PDB file of C-alpha atoms in Angstrom:
ATOM      1  CA  MET D1311     -32.484 -61.686-100.646  1.00  0.00           C
ATOM      2  CA  ASN D1312     -31.445 -62.278 -97.018  1.00  0.00           C
ATOM      3  CA  GLY D1313     -29.001 -65.094 -97.888  1.00  0.00           C
ATOM      4  CA  PHE D1314     -29.602 -68.775 -98.539  1.00  0.00           C
ATOM      5  CA  CYS D1315     -29.947 -71.705 -96.161  1.00  0.00           C
ATOM      6  CA  SER D1316     -29.544 -75.421 -96.777  1.00  0.00           C
ATOM      7  CA  ARG D1317     -33.316 -75.930 -97.140  1.00  0.00           C
ATOM      8  CA  ASP D1318     -33.499 -73.582-100.141  1.00  0.00           C
ATOM      9  CA  PRO D1319     -33.850 -75.705-103.287  1.00  0.00           C
ATOM     10  CA  GLU D1320     -31.032 -75.639-105.811  1.00  0.00           C
ATOM     11  CA  TRP D1321     -33.234 -74.067-108.473  1.00  0.00           C
ATOM     12  CA  LYS D1322     -34.094 -71.100-106.237  1.00  0.00           C
ATOM     13  CA  LYS D1323     -30.427 -70.432-105.580  1.00  0.00           C
ATOM     14  CA  ALA D1324     -29.724 -70.597-109.317  1.00  0.00           C
ATOM     15  CA  PHE D1325     -32.760 -68.422-110.143  1.00  0.00           C
ATOM     16  CA  VAL D1326     -31.796 -65.691-107.676  1.00  0.00           C
ATOM     17  CA  GLY D1327     -28.129 -65.868-108.665  1.00  0.00           C
ATOM     18  CA  TYR D1328     -28.857 -65.381-112.370  1.00  0.00           C
ATOM     19  CA  VAL D1329     -31.304 -62.553-111.663  1.00  0.00           C
ATOM     20  CA  GLU D1330     -28.767 -60.756-109.476  1.00  0.00           C
ATOM     21  CA  LYS D1331     -26.088 -61.066-112.175  1.00  0.00           C
ATOM     22  CA  GLU D1332     -28.480 -59.571-114.709  1.00  0.00           C
ATOM     23  CA  ARG D1333     -29.415 -56.818-112.263  1.00  0.00           C
ATOM     24  CA  GLU D1334     -25.767 -55.792-111.907  1.00  0.00           C
ATOM     25  CA  ILE D1335     -25.818 -54.977-115.628  1.00  0.00           C
ATOM     26  CA  THR D1336     -29.306 -53.578-116.129  1.00  0.00           C
ATOM     27  CA  GLY D1337     -30.032 -51.998-112.748  1.00  0.00           C
ATOM     28  CA  GLU D1338     -33.581 -53.415-112.901  1.00  0.00           C
ATOM     29  CA  TRP D1339     -34.699 -54.659-109.488  1.00  0.00           C
ATOM     30  CA  PHE D1340     -37.680 -56.766-110.556  1.00  0.00           C
ATOM     31  CA  LEU D1341     -37.311 -59.362-113.297  1.00  0.00           C
ATOM     32  CA  PRO D1342     -39.920 -59.120-116.083  1.00  0.00           C
ATOM     33  CA  MET D1343     -41.453 -62.517-116.822  1.00  0.00           C
ATOM     34  CA  ALA D1344     -44.114 -63.681-119.263  1.00  0.00           C
ATOM     35  CA  LEU D1345     -47.079 -65.241-117.468  1.00  0.00           C
ATOM     36  CA  SER D1346     -49.131 -67.754-119.440  1.00  0.00           C
ATOM     37  CA  THR D1347     -52.686 -68.659-118.435  1.00  0.00           C
ATOM     38  CA  VAL D1348     -55.694 -70.235-120.130  1.00  0.00           C
ATOM     39  CA  ASP D1349     -58.452 -67.799-121.086  1.00  0.00           C
ATOM     40  CA  LEU D1350     -62.158 -68.519-120.662  1.00  0.00           C
ATOM     41  CA  ASP D1351     -62.359 -69.835-124.246  1.00  0.00           C
ATOM     42  CA  GLY D1352     -59.615 -72.369-123.564  1.00  0.00           C
ATOM     43  CA  ARG D1353     -56.956 -70.478-125.497  1.00  0.00           C
ATOM     44  CA  PRO D1354     -53.509 -69.440-124.214  1.00  0.00           C
ATOM     45  CA  ALA D1355     -53.182 -65.919-122.850  1.00  0.00           C
ATOM     46  CA  VAL D1356     -49.792 -64.366-122.096  1.00  0.00           C
ATOM     47  CA  ARG D1357     -48.646 -61.054-120.644  1.00  0.00           C
ATOM     48  CA  MET D1358     -45.614 -59.593-118.914  1.00  0.00           C
ATOM     49  CA  VAL D1359     -45.516 -59.435-115.113  1.00  0.00           C
ATOM     50  CA  SER D1360     -42.904 -58.475-112.519  1.00  0.00           C
ATOM     51  CA  PRO D1361     -42.626 -60.994-109.669  1.00  0.00           C
ATOM     52  CA  ARG D1362     -42.443 -59.369-106.236  1.00  0.00           C
ATOM     53  CA  GLY D1363     -40.108 -62.026-104.861  1.00  0.00           C
ATOM     54  CA  PHE D1364     -40.348 -65.130-102.678  1.00  0.00           C
ATOM     55  CA  VAL D1365     -42.471 -65.232 -99.541  1.00  0.00           C
ATOM     56  CA  GLY D1366     -40.241 -64.517 -96.544  1.00  0.00           C
ATOM     57  CA  ASP D1367     -37.569 -62.720 -98.557  1.00  0.00           C
ATOM     58  CA  GLY D1368     -36.963 -58.972 -98.638  1.00  0.00           C
ATOM     59  CA  PHE D1369     -40.107 -56.990 -97.833  1.00  0.00           C
ATOM     60  CA  LEU D1370     -42.341 -60.101 -98.057  1.00  0.00           C
ATOM     61  CA  ARG D1371     -41.982 -60.986 -94.371  1.00  0.00           C
ATOM     62  CA  ILE D1372     -44.542 -63.520 -93.174  1.00  0.00           C
ATOM     63  CA  SER D1373     -45.768 -61.406 -90.234  1.00  0.00           C
ATOM     64  CA  LYS D1374     -45.070 -58.145 -88.437  1.00  0.00           C
ATOM     65  CA  ASP D1375     -42.949 -60.104 -85.949  1.00  0.00           C
ATOM     66  CA  ASP D1376     -40.801 -61.710 -88.651  1.00  0.00           C
ATOM     67  CA  ASN D1377     -37.292 -60.269 -88.516  1.00  0.00           C
ATOM     68  CA  GLY D1378     -36.132 -62.171 -91.570  1.00  0.00           C
ATOM     69  CA  GLN D1379     -35.945 -65.623 -90.010  1.00  0.00           C
ATOM     70  CA  TRP D1380     -38.284 -67.309 -92.515  1.00  0.00           C
ATOM     71  CA  THR D1381     -37.996 -68.089 -96.210  1.00  0.00           C
ATOM     72  CA  SER D1382     -39.751 -70.190 -98.873  1.00  0.00           C
ATOM     73  CA  ASP D1383     -39.820 -71.171-102.549  1.00  0.00           C
ATOM     74  CA  VAL D1384     -43.256 -69.586-103.170  1.00  0.00           C
ATOM     75  CA  LEU D1385     -42.996 -66.862-105.811  1.00  0.00           C
ATOM     76  CA  THR D1386     -45.407 -63.915-105.794  1.00  0.00           C
ATOM     77  CA  ILE D1387     -46.884 -61.696-108.488  1.00  0.00           C
ATOM     78  CA  CYS D1388     -49.710 -59.169-108.284  1.00  0.00           C
ATOM     79  CA  THR D1389     -52.602 -57.915-110.357  1.00  0.00           C
ATOM     80  CA  HIS D1390     -55.725 -55.771-110.432  1.00  0.00           C
ATOM     81  CA  ALA D1391     -58.770 -57.590-109.009  1.00  0.00           C
ATOM     82  CA  LYS D1392     -60.769 -56.812-112.154  1.00  0.00           C
ATOM     83  CA  SER D1393     -58.170 -57.885-114.705  1.00  0.00           C
ATOM     84  CA  ASN D1394     -58.933 -60.782-117.041  1.00  0.00           C
ATOM     85  CA  LYS D1395     -56.205 -62.934-115.546  1.00  0.00           C
ATOM     86  CA  VAL D1396     -58.043 -63.127-112.217  1.00  0.00           C
ATOM     87  CA  GLN D1397     -61.023 -64.989-113.641  1.00  0.00           C
ATOM     88  CA  GLU D1398     -58.686 -67.084-115.789  1.00  0.00           C
ATOM     89  CA  LEU D1399     -56.748 -68.169-112.701  1.00  0.00           C
ATOM     90  CA  VAL D1400     -59.925 -68.846-110.728  1.00  0.00           C
ATOM     91  CA  ASN D1401     -61.053 -71.060-113.621  1.00  0.00           C
ATOM     92  CA  THR D1402     -57.688 -72.787-114.227  1.00  0.00           C
ATOM     93  CA  ASN D1403     -54.854 -72.170-111.779  1.00  0.00           C
ATOM     94  CA  ASP D1404     -52.127 -73.961-113.766  1.00  0.00           C
ATOM     95  CA  VAL D1405     -49.588 -71.364-114.912  1.00  0.00           C
ATOM     96  CA  GLN D1406     -46.187 -71.014-116.510  1.00  0.00           C
ATOM     97  CA  LEU D1407     -43.769 -68.119-116.293  1.00  0.00           C
ATOM     98  CA  VAL D1408     -40.743 -67.625-118.500  1.00  0.00           C
ATOM     99  CA  ALA D1409     -37.912 -65.104-118.489  1.00  0.00           C
ATOM    100  CA  TYR D1410     -34.950 -64.583-120.773  1.00  0.00           C
ATOM    101  CA  LEU D1411     -31.901 -62.808-119.371  1.00  0.00           C
ATOM    102  CA  PRO D1412     -30.112 -61.480-122.488  1.00  0.00           C
ATOM    103  CA  HIS D1413     -26.890 -60.400-120.803  1.00  0.00           C
ATOM    104  CA  THR D1414     -26.273 -63.729-119.077  1.00  0.00           C
ATOM    105  CA  GLY D1415     -27.873 -65.907-121.761  1.00  0.00           C
ATOM    106  CA  ILE D1416     -30.207 -67.659-119.309  1.00  0.00           C
ATOM    107  CA  GLN D1417     -33.772 -68.797-119.961  1.00  0.00           C
ATOM    108  CA  ILE D1418     -35.846 -69.685-116.899  1.00  0.00           C
ATOM    109  CA  ARG D1419     -39.248 -71.366-117.083  1.00  0.00           C
ATOM    110  CA  LEU D1420     -41.370 -72.000-113.999  1.00  0.00           C
ATOM    111  CA  GLY D1421     -44.516 -74.124-113.837  1.00  0.00           C
ATOM    112  CA  GLY D1422     -46.904 -74.298-110.926  1.00  0.00           C
ATOM    113  CA  ASN D1423     -50.276 -73.516-109.408  1.00  0.00           C
ATOM    114  CA  ALA D1424     -51.564 -70.041-108.599  1.00  0.00           C
ATOM    115  CA  SER D1425     -53.482 -69.123-105.432  1.00  0.00           C
ATOM    116  CA  LEU D1426     -55.103 -65.693-105.224  1.00  0.00           C
ATOM    117  CA  LEU D1427     -55.383 -63.525-102.116  1.00  0.00           C
ATOM    118  CA  PHE D1428     -57.905 -60.670-102.345  1.00  0.00           C
ATOM    119  CA  HIS D1429     -58.371 -57.758 -99.959  1.00  0.00           C
ATOM    120  CA  PRO D1430     -60.684 -58.755 -97.057  1.00  0.00           C
ATOM    121  CA  ASP D1431     -63.282 -56.224 -98.260  1.00  0.00           C
ATOM    122  CA  ASN D1432     -63.283 -57.634-101.787  1.00  0.00           C
ATOM    123  CA  PRO D1433     -66.377 -59.771-102.578  1.00  0.00           C
ATOM    124  CA  ASN D1434     -64.047 -62.479-103.926  1.00  0.00           C
ATOM    125  CA  HIS D1435     -62.090 -62.712-100.679  1.00  0.00           C
ATOM    126  CA  SER D1436     -61.697 -66.189 -99.204  1.00  0.00           C
ATOM    127  CA  SER D1437     -59.098 -68.133 -97.291  1.00  0.00           C
ATOM    128  CA  LEU D1438     -55.920 -68.788 -99.236  1.00  0.00           C
ATOM    129  CA  SER D1439     -56.162 -72.239-100.829  1.00  0.00           C
ATOM    130  CA  LEU D1440     -52.414 -72.827-100.532  1.00  0.00           C
ATOM    131  CA  ASP D1441     -51.264 -74.031 -97.103  1.00  0.00           C
ATOM    132  CA  MET D1442     -48.356 -71.632 -96.683  1.00  0.00           C
ATOM    133  CA  ARG D1443     -47.282 -73.285 -93.425  1.00  0.00           C
ATOM    134  CA  GLN D1444     -46.045 -76.215 -95.518  1.00  0.00           C
ATOM    135  CA  ARG D1445     -44.031 -73.915 -97.780  1.00  0.00           C
ATOM    136  CA  VAL D1446     -41.944 -71.895 -95.308  1.00  0.00           C
ATOM    137  CA  TRP D1447     -38.910 -72.868 -93.257  1.00  0.00           C
ATOM    138  CA  PRO D1448     -36.467 -71.124 -90.903  1.00  0.00           C
ATOM    139  CA  ARG D1449     -33.239 -69.698 -92.312  1.00  0.00           C
ATOM    140  CA  ASN D1450     -31.396 -70.662 -89.152  1.00  0.00           C
ATOM    141  CA  GLU D1451     -30.974 -74.440 -89.244  1.00  0.00           C
ATOM    142  CA  ALA D1452     -30.252 -74.521 -85.500  1.00  0.00           C
ATOM    143  CA  ALA D1453     -33.778 -73.231 -84.849  1.00  0.00           C
ATOM    144  CA  SER D1454     -35.282 -76.546 -85.969  1.00  0.00           C
ATOM    145  CA  GLU D1455     -33.042 -78.932 -84.013  1.00  0.00           C
ATOM    146  CA  ASN D1456     -35.688 -79.615 -81.334  1.00  0.00           C
ATOM    147  CA  LYS D1457     -38.397 -80.771 -83.677  1.00  0.00           C
ATOM    148  CA  ASP D1458     -41.814 -81.702 -82.279  1.00  0.00           C
ATOM    149  CA  GLU D1459     -43.701 -83.672 -84.931  1.00  0.00           C
ATOM    150  CA  GLY D1460     -46.823 -83.881 -82.747  1.00  0.00           C
ATOM    151  CA  ASN D1461     -47.345 -80.142 -82.422  1.00  0.00           C
ATOM    152  CA  PRO D1462     -49.280 -78.677 -85.415  1.00  0.00           C
ATOM    153  CA  ALA D1463     -48.293 -75.155 -84.314  1.00  0.00           C
ATOM    154  CA  LEU D1464     -44.701 -75.932 -85.211  1.00  0.00           C
ATOM    155  CA  VAL D1465     -43.135 -75.766 -88.684  1.00  0.00           C
ATOM    156  CA  ASN D1466     -39.767 -77.508 -88.899  1.00  0.00           C
ATOM    157  CA  GLY D1467     -39.696 -77.452 -85.109  1.00  0.00           C
ATOM    158  CA  CYS D1468     -40.411 -73.718 -84.896  1.00  0.00           C
ATOM    159  CA  ASP D1469     -43.490 -71.749 -83.922  1.00  0.00           C
ATOM    160  CA  VAL D1470     -44.562 -69.755 -87.004  1.00  0.00           C
ATOM    161  CA  ASP D1471     -46.943 -66.813 -86.980  1.00  0.00           C
ATOM    162  CA  LEU D1472     -47.908 -66.586 -90.645  1.00  0.00           C
ATOM    163  CA  ASP D1473     -50.168 -63.681 -91.688  1.00  0.00           C
ATOM    164  CA  VAL D1474     -50.953 -63.785 -95.415  1.00  0.00           C
ATOM    165  CA  GLU D1475     -52.816 -60.456 -95.284  1.00  0.00           C
ATOM    166  CA  TYR D1476     -49.688 -58.844 -93.848  1.00  0.00           C
ATOM    167  CA  ILE D1477     -47.698 -60.265 -96.767  1.00  0.00           C
ATOM    168  CA  ARG D1478     -50.230 -58.859 -99.236  1.00  0.00           C
ATOM    169  CA  GLU D1479     -50.162 -55.440 -97.560  1.00  0.00           C
ATOM    170  CA  GLN D1480     -46.359 -55.270 -97.609  1.00  0.00           C
ATOM    171  CA  ALA D1481     -46.312 -56.194-101.284  1.00  0.00           C
ATOM    172  CA  TYR D1482     -48.743 -53.345-102.006  1.00  0.00           C
ATOM    173  CA  LEU D1483     -46.853 -50.749 -99.951  1.00  0.00           C
ATOM    174  CA  ASN D1484     -43.569 -51.584-101.673  1.00  0.00           C
ATOM    175  CA  HIS D1485     -44.854 -50.462-105.060  1.00  0.00           C
ATOM    176  CA  SER D1486     -44.041 -46.973-106.275  1.00  0.00           C
ATOM    177  CA  PRO D1487     -46.764 -44.312-105.741  1.00  0.00           C
ATOM    178  CA  VAL D1488     -47.426 -44.315-109.497  1.00  0.00           C
ATOM    179  CA  ARG D1489     -47.907 -48.080-109.563  1.00  0.00           C
ATOM    180  CA  ARG D1490     -50.165 -48.059-106.486  1.00  0.00           C
ATOM    181  CA  ALA D1491     -52.356 -45.427-108.154  1.00  0.00           C
ATOM    182  CA  TRP D1492     -52.960 -47.785-111.097  1.00  0.00           C
ATOM    183  CA  TYR D1493     -54.882 -50.142-108.801  1.00  0.00           C
ATOM    184  CA  SER D1494     -57.450 -47.395-108.192  1.00  0.00           C
ATOM    185  CA  TRP D1495     -58.194 -47.108-111.907  1.00  0.00           C
ATOM    186  CA  PRO D1496     -61.216 -48.627-113.723  1.00  0.00           C
ATOM    187  CA  PRO D1497     -60.987 -52.301-114.804  1.00  0.00           C
ATOM    188  CA  PRO D1498     -58.069 -53.083-117.157  1.00  0.00           C
ATOM    189  CA  GLY D1499     -58.974 -53.960-120.735  1.00  0.00           C
ATOM    190  CA  ARG D1500     -62.214 -51.938-120.780  1.00  0.00           C
ATOM    191  CA  ALA D1501     -62.856 -48.859-122.940  1.00  0.00           C
ATOM    192  CA  ARG D1502     -61.054 -45.844-121.505  1.00  0.00           C
ATOM    193  CA  ALA D1503     -63.339 -43.248-119.932  1.00  0.00           C
ATOM    194  CA  ALA D1504     -63.253 -39.581-120.965  1.00  0.00           C
ATOM    195  CA  ASP D1505     -63.005 -38.419-117.332  1.00  0.00           C
ATOM    196  CA  SER D1506     -59.266 -38.051-116.654  1.00  0.00           C
ATOM    197  CA  SER D1507     -59.878 -37.799-112.889  1.00  0.00           C
ATOM    198  CA  LEU D1508     -60.509 -41.559-112.896  1.00  0.00           C
ATOM    199  CA  TYR D1509     -56.823 -42.086-113.684  1.00  0.00           C
ATOM    200  CA  PRO D1510     -54.722 -40.385-110.985  1.00  0.00           C
ATOM    201  CA  THR D1511     -50.966 -40.675-111.423  1.00  0.00           C
ATOM    202  CA  GLU D1512     -50.370 -40.431-107.657  1.00  0.00           C
ATOM    203  CA  ILE D1513     -53.142 -40.755-105.102  1.00  0.00           C
ATOM    204  CA  SER D1514     -51.351 -38.547-102.557  1.00  0.00           C
ATOM    205  CA  LYS D1515     -51.528 -35.636-105.006  1.00  0.00           C
ATOM    206  CA  ILE D1516     -55.350 -35.607-105.118  1.00  0.00           C
ATOM    207  CA  ALA D1517     -56.314 -32.284-103.563  1.00  0.00           C
ATOM    208  CA  ASP D1518     -59.637 -33.291-102.038  1.00  0.00           C
ATOM    209  CA  LYS D1519     -58.971 -35.395 -98.914  1.00  0.00           C
ATOM    210  CA  ALA D1520     -62.202 -37.394 -99.193  1.00  0.00           C
ATOM    211  CA  GLU D1521     -61.465 -38.190-102.832  1.00  0.00           C
ATOM    212  CA  MET D1522     -57.893 -39.131-101.978  1.00  0.00           C
ATOM    213  CA  GLU D1523     -59.066 -41.543 -99.280  1.00  0.00           C
ATOM    214  CA  LYS D1524     -61.638 -43.053-101.650  1.00  0.00           C
ATOM    215  CA  TYR D1525     -59.033 -43.734-104.330  1.00  0.00           C
ATOM    216  CA  GLU D1526     -56.591 -45.133-101.790  1.00  0.00           C
ATOM    217  CA  MET D1527     -59.249 -47.532-100.509  1.00  0.00           C
ATOM    218  CA  ASN D1528     -60.146 -48.559-104.058  1.00  0.00           C
ATOM    219  CA  ALA D1529     -56.486 -49.257-104.807  1.00  0.00           C
ATOM    220  CA  ARG D1530     -56.113 -51.451-101.721  1.00  0.00           C
ATOM    221  CA  ARG D1531     -59.336 -53.346-102.468  1.00  0.00           C
ATOM    222  CA  ASN D1532     -58.255 -53.964-106.056  1.00  0.00           C
ATOM    223  CA  TYR D1533     -54.810 -55.268-105.125  1.00  0.00           C
ATOM    224  CA  VAL D1534     -54.532 -59.040-105.511  1.00  0.00           C
ATOM    225  CA  LEU D1535     -51.408 -60.947-104.504  1.00  0.00           C
ATOM    226  CA  ILE D1536     -50.866 -64.205-106.374  1.00  0.00           C
ATOM    227  CA  PHE D1537     -48.840 -66.986-104.777  1.00  0.00           C
ATOM    228  CA  ILE D1538     -47.162 -69.329-107.280  1.00  0.00           C
ATOM    229  CA  ASP D1539     -46.539 -72.768-105.789  1.00  0.00           C
ATOM    230  CA  VAL D1540     -43.760 -73.808-108.141  1.00  0.00           C
ATOM    231  CA  ASN D1541     -43.591 -77.520-109.027  1.00  0.00           C
ATOM    232  CA  LYS D1542     -41.321 -77.567-112.088  1.00  0.00           C
ATOM    233  CA  VAL D1543     -38.354 -75.429-113.159  1.00  0.00           C
ATOM    234  CA  ASP D1544     -36.481 -75.519-116.464  1.00  0.00           C
ATOM    235  CA  ILE D1545     -33.218 -73.509-116.667  1.00  0.00           C
ATOM    236  CA  VAL D1546     -31.275 -73.236-119.922  1.00  0.00           C
ATOM    237  CA  ASP D1547     -27.820 -71.652-120.129  1.00  0.00           C
ATOM    238  CA  LEU D1548     -27.526 -70.730-123.801  1.00  0.00           C
ATOM    239  CA  LYS D1549     -23.896 -69.641-123.474  1.00  0.00           C
ATOM    240  CA  GLN D1550     -22.819 -72.918-121.871  1.00  0.00           C
ATOM    241  CA  SER D1551     -25.327 -75.075-123.836  1.00  0.00           C
ATOM    242  CA  THR D1552     -26.618 -76.697-120.656  1.00  0.00           C
ATOM    243  CA  ARG D1553     -30.136 -77.345-119.415  1.00  0.00           C
ATOM    244  CA  LYS D1554     -31.439 -78.655-116.100  1.00  0.00           C
ATOM    245  CA  ILE D1555     -34.997 -79.548-115.114  1.00  0.00           C
ATOM    246  CA  TYR D1556     -36.092 -79.533-111.474  1.00  0.00           C
ATOM    247  CA  THR D1557     -39.277 -81.340-110.406  1.00  0.00           C
ATOM    248  CA  ARG D1558     -40.967 -81.200-107.014  1.00  0.00           C
ATOM    249  CA  ARG D1559     -41.549 -84.598-105.430  1.00  0.00           C
ATOM    250  CA  GLY D1560     -44.630 -85.329-103.385  1.00  0.00           C
ATOM    251  CA  ASP D1561     -42.730 -84.809-100.112  1.00  0.00           C
ATOM    252  CA  THR D1562     -41.716 -81.237-101.146  1.00  0.00           C
ATOM    253  CA  THR D1563     -38.123 -82.221-101.953  1.00  0.00           C
ATOM    254  CA  TRP D1564     -36.807 -81.745-105.504  1.00  0.00           C
ATOM    255  CA  SER D1565     -35.228 -83.932-108.180  1.00  0.00           C
ATOM    256  CA  ALA D1566     -32.818 -82.512-110.755  1.00  0.00           C
ATOM    257  CA  LEU D1567     -32.063 -83.849-114.242  1.00  0.00           C
ATOM    258  CA  ASN D1568     -29.544 -82.626-116.784  1.00  0.00           C
ATOM    259  CA  VAL D1569     -31.092 -82.801-120.258  1.00  0.00           C
ATOM    260  CA  ASN D1570     -30.157 -81.771-123.770  1.00  0.00           C
ATOM    261  CA  PRO D1571     -30.727 -78.055-124.409  1.00  0.00           C
TER     262      PRO D1571
END
């Protein structure tokens, strides 16, 4: 995180704060969460994922010219283009994610809509359905003092150069070499092939340069970044026996309600 600003919703501040407390104990940088989707037969499907962070934060800068001045409440995860979850999300983009932090006793549940961004060379590539310009804001509140409502090039009074492909590329490059290699593998969930060369552990260690470049290109083409436009958050503190539900209003602001745990 690059620090909070007043526009950051309360739930995001709580989410990041709890994750950082857990990280101090476990040393794990990315929080494992269970992602629930609806499979093509209409049944629930769940698997563990590791969110990459919020757009604008850390390595998820919104463009090559972004020096950390933008942030958002859009969470990102990633997947292989040929995994089952891709078609599930294309079919039904309503999702829920849940995490339990055992050392702090916190359960966090996020609900929202998923938008998929494929590599430009992928046959499924299309413009991102989520209007990211409506989901980012400047960290520096002074930057938006001279607001011009009539200029569509301005977001919160500031000129924003938002490049979603740059965000996707940075997310890919900030994986470990072992993880990046996985995206060059055959489709997940299919029968494993006998040819071990189809499963490199690190692409850079492939001796043949042409083969190395082929696998690297396959990995990049198979890398899908998923933007979660969060609209509901449920945080339970099991140690304090408290629970708060946050709901996005139509104007992008949030309501908060304390409820029984």
